[in-house]
PDB file of C-alpha atoms in Angstrom:
ATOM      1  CA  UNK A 882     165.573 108.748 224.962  1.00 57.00           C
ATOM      2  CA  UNK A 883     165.375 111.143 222.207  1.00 66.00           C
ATOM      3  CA  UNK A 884     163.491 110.835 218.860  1.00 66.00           C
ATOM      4  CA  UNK A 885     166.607 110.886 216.791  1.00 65.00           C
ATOM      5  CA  UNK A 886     168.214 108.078 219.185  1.00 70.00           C
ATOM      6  CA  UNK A 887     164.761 106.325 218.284  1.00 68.00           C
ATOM      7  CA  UNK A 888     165.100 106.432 214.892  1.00 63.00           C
ATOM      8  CA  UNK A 889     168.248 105.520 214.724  1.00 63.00           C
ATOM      9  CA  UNK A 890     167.383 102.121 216.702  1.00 61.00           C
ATOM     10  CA  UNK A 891     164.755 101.822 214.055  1.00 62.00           C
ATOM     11  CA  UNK A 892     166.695 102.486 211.390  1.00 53.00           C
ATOM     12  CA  UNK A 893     169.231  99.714 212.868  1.00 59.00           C
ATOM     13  CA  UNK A 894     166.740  96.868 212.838  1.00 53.00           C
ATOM     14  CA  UNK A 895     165.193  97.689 209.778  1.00 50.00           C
ATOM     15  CA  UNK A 896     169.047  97.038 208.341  1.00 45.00           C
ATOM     16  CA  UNK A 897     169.378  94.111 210.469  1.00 51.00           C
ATOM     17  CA  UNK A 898     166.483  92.188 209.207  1.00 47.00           C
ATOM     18  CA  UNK A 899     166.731  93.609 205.726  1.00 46.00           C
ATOM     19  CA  UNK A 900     170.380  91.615 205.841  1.00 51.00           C
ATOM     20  CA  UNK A 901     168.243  88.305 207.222  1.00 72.00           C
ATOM     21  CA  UNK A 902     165.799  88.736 203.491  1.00 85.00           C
ATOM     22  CA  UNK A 903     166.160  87.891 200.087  1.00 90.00           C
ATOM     23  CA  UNK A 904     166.556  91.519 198.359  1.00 87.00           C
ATOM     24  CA  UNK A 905     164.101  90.021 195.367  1.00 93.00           C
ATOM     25  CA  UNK A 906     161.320  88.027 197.014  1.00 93.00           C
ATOM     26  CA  UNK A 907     161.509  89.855 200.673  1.00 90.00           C
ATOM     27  CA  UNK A 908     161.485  86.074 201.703  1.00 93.00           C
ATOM     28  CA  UNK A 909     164.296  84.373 204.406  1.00 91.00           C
ATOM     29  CA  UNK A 910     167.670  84.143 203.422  1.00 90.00           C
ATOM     30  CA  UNK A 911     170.356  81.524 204.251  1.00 89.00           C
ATOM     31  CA  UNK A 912     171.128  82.264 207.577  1.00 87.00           C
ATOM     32  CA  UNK A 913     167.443  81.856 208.498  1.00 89.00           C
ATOM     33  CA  UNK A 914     166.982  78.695 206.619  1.00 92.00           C
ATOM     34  CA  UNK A 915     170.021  77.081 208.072  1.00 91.00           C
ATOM     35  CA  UNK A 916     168.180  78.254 211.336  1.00 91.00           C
ATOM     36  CA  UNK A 917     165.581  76.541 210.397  1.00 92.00           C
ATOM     37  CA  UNK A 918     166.776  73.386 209.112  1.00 93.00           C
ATOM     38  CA  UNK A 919     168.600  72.863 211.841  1.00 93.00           C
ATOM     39  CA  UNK A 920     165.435  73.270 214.076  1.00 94.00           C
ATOM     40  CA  UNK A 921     163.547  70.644 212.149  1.00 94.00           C
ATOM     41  CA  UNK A 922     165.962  67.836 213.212  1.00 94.00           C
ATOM     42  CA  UNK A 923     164.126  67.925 216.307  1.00 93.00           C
ATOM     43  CA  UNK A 924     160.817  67.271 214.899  1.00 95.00           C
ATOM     44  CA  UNK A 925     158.457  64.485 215.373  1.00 95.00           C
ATOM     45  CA  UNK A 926     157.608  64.857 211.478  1.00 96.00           C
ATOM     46  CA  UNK A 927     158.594  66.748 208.583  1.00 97.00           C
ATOM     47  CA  UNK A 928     159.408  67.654 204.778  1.00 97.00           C
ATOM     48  CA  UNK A 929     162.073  69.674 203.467  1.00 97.00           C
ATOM     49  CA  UNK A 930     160.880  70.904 200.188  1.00 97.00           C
ATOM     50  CA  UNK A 931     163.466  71.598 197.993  1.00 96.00           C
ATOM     51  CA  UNK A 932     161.883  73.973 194.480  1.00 97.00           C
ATOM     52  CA  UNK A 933     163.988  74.722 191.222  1.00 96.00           C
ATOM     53  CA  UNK A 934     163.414  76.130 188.165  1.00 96.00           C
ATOM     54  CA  UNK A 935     164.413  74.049 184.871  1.00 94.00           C
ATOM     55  CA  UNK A 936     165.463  75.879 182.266  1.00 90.00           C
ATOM     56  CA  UNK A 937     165.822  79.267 183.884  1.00 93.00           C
ATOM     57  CA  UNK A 938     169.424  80.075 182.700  1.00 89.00           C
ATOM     58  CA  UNK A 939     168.117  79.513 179.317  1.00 87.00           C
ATOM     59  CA  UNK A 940     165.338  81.954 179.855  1.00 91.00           C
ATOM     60  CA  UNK A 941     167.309  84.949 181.550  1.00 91.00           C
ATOM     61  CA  UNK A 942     169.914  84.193 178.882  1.00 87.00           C
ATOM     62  CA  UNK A 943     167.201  84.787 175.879  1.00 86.00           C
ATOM     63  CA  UNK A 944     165.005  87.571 177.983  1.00 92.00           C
ATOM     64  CA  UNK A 945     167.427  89.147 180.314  1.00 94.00           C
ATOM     65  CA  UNK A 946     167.845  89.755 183.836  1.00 94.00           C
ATOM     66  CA  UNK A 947     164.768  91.430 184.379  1.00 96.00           C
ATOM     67  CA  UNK A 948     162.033  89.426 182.537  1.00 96.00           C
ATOM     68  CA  UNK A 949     163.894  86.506 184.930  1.00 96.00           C
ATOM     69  CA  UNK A 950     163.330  88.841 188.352  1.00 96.00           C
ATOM     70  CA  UNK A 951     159.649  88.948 187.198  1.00 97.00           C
ATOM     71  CA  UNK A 952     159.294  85.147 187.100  1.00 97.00           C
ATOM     72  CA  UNK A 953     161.274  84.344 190.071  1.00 97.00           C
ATOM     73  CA  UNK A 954     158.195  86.628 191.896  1.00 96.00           C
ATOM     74  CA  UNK A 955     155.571  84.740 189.727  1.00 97.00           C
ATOM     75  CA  UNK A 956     157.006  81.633 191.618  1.00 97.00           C
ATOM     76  CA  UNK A 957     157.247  83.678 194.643  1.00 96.00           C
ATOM     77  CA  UNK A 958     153.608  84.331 194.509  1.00 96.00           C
ATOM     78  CA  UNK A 959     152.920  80.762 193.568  1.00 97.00           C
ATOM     79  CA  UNK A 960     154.719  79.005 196.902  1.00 97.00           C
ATOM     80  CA  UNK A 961     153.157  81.836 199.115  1.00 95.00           C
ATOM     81  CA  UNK A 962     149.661  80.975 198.235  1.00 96.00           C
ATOM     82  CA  UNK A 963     149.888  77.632 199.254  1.00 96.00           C
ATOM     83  CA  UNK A 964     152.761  77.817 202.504  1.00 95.00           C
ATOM     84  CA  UNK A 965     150.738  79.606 204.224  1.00 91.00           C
ATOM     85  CA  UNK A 966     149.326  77.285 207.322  1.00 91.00           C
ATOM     86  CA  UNK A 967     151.156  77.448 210.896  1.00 89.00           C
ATOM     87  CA  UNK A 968     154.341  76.215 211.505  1.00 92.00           C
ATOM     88  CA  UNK A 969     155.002  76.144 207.750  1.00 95.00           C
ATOM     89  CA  UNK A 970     158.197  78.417 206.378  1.00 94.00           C
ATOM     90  CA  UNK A 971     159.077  79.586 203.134  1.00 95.00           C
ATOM     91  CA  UNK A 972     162.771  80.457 202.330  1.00 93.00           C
ATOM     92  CA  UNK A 973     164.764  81.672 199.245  1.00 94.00           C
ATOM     93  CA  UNK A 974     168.082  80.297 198.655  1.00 93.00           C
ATOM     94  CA  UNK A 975     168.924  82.388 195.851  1.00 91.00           C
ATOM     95  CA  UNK A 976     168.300  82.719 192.306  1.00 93.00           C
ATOM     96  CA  UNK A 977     165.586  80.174 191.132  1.00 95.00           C
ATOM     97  CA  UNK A 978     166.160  78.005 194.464  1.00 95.00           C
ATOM     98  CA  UNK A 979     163.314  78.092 197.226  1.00 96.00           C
ATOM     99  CA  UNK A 980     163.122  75.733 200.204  1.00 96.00           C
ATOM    100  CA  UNK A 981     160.246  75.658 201.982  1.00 97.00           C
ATOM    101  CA  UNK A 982     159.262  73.180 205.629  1.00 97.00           C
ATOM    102  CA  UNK A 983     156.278  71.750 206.634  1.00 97.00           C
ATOM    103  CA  UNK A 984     155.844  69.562 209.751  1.00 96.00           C
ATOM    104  CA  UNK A 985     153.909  66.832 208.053  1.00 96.00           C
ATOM    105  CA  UNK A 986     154.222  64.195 205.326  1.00 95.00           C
ATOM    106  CA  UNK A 987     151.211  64.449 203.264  1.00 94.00           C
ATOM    107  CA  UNK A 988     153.017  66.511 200.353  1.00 96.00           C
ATOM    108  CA  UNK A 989     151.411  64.945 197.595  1.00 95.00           C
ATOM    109  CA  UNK A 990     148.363  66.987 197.434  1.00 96.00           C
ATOM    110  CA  UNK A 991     150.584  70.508 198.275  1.00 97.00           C
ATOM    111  CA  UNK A 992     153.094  69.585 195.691  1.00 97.00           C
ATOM    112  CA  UNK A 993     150.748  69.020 192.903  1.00 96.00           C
ATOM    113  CA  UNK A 994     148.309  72.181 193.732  1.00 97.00           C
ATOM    114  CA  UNK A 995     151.935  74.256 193.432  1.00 98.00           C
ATOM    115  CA  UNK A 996     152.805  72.864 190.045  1.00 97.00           C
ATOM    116  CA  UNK A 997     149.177  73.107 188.746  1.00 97.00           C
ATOM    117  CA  UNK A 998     148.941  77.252 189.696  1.00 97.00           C
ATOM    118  CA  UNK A 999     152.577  77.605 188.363  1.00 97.00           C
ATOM    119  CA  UNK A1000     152.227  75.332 184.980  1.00 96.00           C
ATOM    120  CA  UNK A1001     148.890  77.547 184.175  1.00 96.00           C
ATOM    121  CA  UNK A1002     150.232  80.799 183.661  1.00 96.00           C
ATOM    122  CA  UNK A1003     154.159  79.544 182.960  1.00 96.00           C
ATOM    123  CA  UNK A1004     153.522  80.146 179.035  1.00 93.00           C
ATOM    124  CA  UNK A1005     152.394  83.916 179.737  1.00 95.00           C
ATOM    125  CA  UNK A1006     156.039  84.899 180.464  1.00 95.00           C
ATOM    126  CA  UNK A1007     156.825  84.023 176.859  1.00 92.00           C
ATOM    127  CA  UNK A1008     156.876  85.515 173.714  1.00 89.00           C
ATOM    128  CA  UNK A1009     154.162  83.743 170.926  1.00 86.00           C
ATOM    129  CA  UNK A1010     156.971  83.351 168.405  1.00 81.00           C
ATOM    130  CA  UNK A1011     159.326  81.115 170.909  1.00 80.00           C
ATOM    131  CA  UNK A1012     156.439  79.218 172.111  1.00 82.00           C
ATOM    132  CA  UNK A1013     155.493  78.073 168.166  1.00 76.00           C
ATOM    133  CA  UNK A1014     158.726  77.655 166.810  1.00 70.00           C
ATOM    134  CA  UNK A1015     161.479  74.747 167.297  1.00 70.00           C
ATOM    135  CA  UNK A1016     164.211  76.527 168.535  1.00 69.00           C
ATOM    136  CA  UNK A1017     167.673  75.426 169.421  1.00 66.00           C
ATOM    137  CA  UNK A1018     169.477  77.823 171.987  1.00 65.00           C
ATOM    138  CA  UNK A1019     172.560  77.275 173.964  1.00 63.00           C
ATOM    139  CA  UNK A1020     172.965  75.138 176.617  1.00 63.00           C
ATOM    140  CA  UNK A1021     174.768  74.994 180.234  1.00 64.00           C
ATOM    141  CA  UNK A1022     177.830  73.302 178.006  1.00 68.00           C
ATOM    142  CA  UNK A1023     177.607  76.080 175.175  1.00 67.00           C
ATOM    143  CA  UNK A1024     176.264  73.007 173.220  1.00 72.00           C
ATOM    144  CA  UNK A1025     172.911  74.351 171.136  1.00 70.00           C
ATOM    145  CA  UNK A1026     170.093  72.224 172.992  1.00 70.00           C
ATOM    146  CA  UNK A1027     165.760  72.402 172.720  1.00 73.00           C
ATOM    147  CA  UNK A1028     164.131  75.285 173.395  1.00 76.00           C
ATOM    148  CA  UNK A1029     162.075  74.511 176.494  1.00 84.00           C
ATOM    149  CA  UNK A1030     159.541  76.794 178.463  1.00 91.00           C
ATOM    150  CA  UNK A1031     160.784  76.508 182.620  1.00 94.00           C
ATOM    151  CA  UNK A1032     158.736  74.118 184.662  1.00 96.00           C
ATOM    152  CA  UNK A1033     159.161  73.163 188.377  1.00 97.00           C
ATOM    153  CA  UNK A1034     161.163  70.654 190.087  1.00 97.00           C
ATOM    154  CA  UNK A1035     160.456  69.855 193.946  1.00 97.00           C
ATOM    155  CA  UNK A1036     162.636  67.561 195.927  1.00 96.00           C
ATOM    156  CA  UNK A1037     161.636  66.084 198.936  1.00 96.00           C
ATOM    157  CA  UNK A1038     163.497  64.668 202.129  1.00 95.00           C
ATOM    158  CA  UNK A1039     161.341  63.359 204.862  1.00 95.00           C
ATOM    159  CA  UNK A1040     162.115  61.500 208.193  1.00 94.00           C
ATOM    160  CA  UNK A1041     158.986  59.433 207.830  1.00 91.00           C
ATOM    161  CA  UNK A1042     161.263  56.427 207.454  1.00 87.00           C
ATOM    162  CA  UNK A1043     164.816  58.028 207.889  1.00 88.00           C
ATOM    163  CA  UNK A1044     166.495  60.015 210.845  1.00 91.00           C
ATOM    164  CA  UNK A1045     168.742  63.140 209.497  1.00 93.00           C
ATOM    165  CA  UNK A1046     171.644  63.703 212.314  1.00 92.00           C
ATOM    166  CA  UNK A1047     172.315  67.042 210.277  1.00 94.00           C
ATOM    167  CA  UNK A1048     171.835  69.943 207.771  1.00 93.00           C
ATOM    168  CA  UNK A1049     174.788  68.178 206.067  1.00 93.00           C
ATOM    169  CA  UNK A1050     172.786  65.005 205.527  1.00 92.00           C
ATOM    170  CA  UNK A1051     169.567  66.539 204.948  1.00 92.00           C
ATOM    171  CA  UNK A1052     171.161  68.783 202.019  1.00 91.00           C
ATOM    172  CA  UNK A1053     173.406  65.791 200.485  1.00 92.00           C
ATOM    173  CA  UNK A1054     169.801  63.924 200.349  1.00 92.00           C
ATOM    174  CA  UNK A1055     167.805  66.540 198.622  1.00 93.00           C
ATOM    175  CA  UNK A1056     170.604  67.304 196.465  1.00 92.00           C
ATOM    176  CA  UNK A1057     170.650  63.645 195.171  1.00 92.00           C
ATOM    177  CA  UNK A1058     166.496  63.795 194.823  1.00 94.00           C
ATOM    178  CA  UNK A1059     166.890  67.157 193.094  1.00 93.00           C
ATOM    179  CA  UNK A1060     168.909  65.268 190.575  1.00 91.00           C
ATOM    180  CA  UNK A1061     166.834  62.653 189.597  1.00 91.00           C
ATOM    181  CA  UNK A1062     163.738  65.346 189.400  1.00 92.00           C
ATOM    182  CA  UNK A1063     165.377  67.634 186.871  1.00 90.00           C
ATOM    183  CA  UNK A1064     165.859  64.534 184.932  1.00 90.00           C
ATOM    184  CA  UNK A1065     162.158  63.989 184.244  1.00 91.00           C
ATOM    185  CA  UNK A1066     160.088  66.451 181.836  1.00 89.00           C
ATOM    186  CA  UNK A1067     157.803  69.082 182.733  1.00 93.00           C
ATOM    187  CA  UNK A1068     156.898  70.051 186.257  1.00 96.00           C
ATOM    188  CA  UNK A1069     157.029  67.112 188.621  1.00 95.00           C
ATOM    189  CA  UNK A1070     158.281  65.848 192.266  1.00 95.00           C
ATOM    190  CA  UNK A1071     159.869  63.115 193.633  1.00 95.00           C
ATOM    191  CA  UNK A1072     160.012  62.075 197.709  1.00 93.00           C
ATOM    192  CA  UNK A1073     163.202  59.748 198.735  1.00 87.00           C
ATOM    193  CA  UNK A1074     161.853  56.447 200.164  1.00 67.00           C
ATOM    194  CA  UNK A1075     162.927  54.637 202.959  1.00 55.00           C
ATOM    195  CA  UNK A1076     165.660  52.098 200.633  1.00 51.00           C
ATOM    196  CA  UNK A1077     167.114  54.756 199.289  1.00 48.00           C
ATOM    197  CA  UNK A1078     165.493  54.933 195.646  1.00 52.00           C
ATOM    198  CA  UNK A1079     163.578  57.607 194.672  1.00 51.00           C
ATOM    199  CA  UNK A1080     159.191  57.555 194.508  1.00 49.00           C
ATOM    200  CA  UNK A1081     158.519  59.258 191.087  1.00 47.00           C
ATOM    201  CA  UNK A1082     155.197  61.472 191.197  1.00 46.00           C
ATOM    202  CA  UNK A1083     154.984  63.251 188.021  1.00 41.00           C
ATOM    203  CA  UNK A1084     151.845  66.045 187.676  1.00 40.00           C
TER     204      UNK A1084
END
């Protein structure tokens, strides 16, 4: 086999797995995270955890595109300092949406050492003059709304109490948790229970 014929194979998979990554974060894409959540219906335990960004439409909106790249890799950062162990994987959706799996149900502790390293250095990413004034800027509905700095929202779906046939169910789920979450203020996350409802945890 040549060199050239080498590095062309190279070159190949490089592409191929480049196609698999967010461009931004360098973190799985969809295709691997329907991969995955389809792999975790076969699991004795887990938690899909579900992470979004309130208010970030209203920040790239007042600080551009780029400031907003910049703190969708602070939250980057954030999640990969603590889903780190084995067996746990980190995904990005897209935008301000990250998914993350871990094959156990003791989330509480996780979820609230994530909000506290992303709630301490949040205000950094803003300029002093927004962050001591009350500011009205435009909402999702055009509609002039609060100025609010972004905090965290993580939905959870576990199988602690419920069995998920498929990614269908699991998504419908979080999306419904995800709701209620973005709901409360401030950084905060919520875990469905076993009726149905929602168990508030608020950090």
């Amino acid at each position: 086999v040549s060199v050239r014929a080498l590095l062309l194979k190279l070159v190949e998979t490089q592409v191929k797995i480049a196609s698999f990554m967010n461009p931004l974060s360098h973190l799985p894409g969809n295709h691997v995270i329907e991969q995955k959540m389809q792999e975790l219906l076969d699991m004795p335990h887990y938690s899909l955890m579900y992470f979004d960004l309130d208010h970030f439409k209203k920040y790239n909106d007042l600080y551009g595109f780029k400031k907003g790249d910049k703190l969708l890799l602070y939250l980057t950062d954030v999640l990969k300092t603590f889903i780190t162990k084995p067996k746990y994987f980190l995904g990005h959706v897209g935008g301000d949406d990250f998914v993350a799996i871990v094959p156990h149900f003791d989330v509480e502790n996780l979820c609230g050492n994530i909000i506290s390293a992303f709630d301490k250095d949040i205000r950094k990413f803003y300029d002093d003059y927004h962050l001591n004034q009350n500011l009205l800027v435009p909402g999702r509905n055009g509609e002039l709304e609060p100025f609010n700095v972004s905090s965290l929202s993580i939905a959870i779906v576990t199988n602690e109490f419920k069995q998920y046939n498929s990614i269908e169910q699991l998504a419908t789920t979080a999306a419904k948790v995800k709701k209620y979450c973005k709901k409360i203020a401030g950084s905060c996350f919520l875990i469905n229970e076993p009726t149905g409802n929602i168990e508030q945890q608020i950090v």
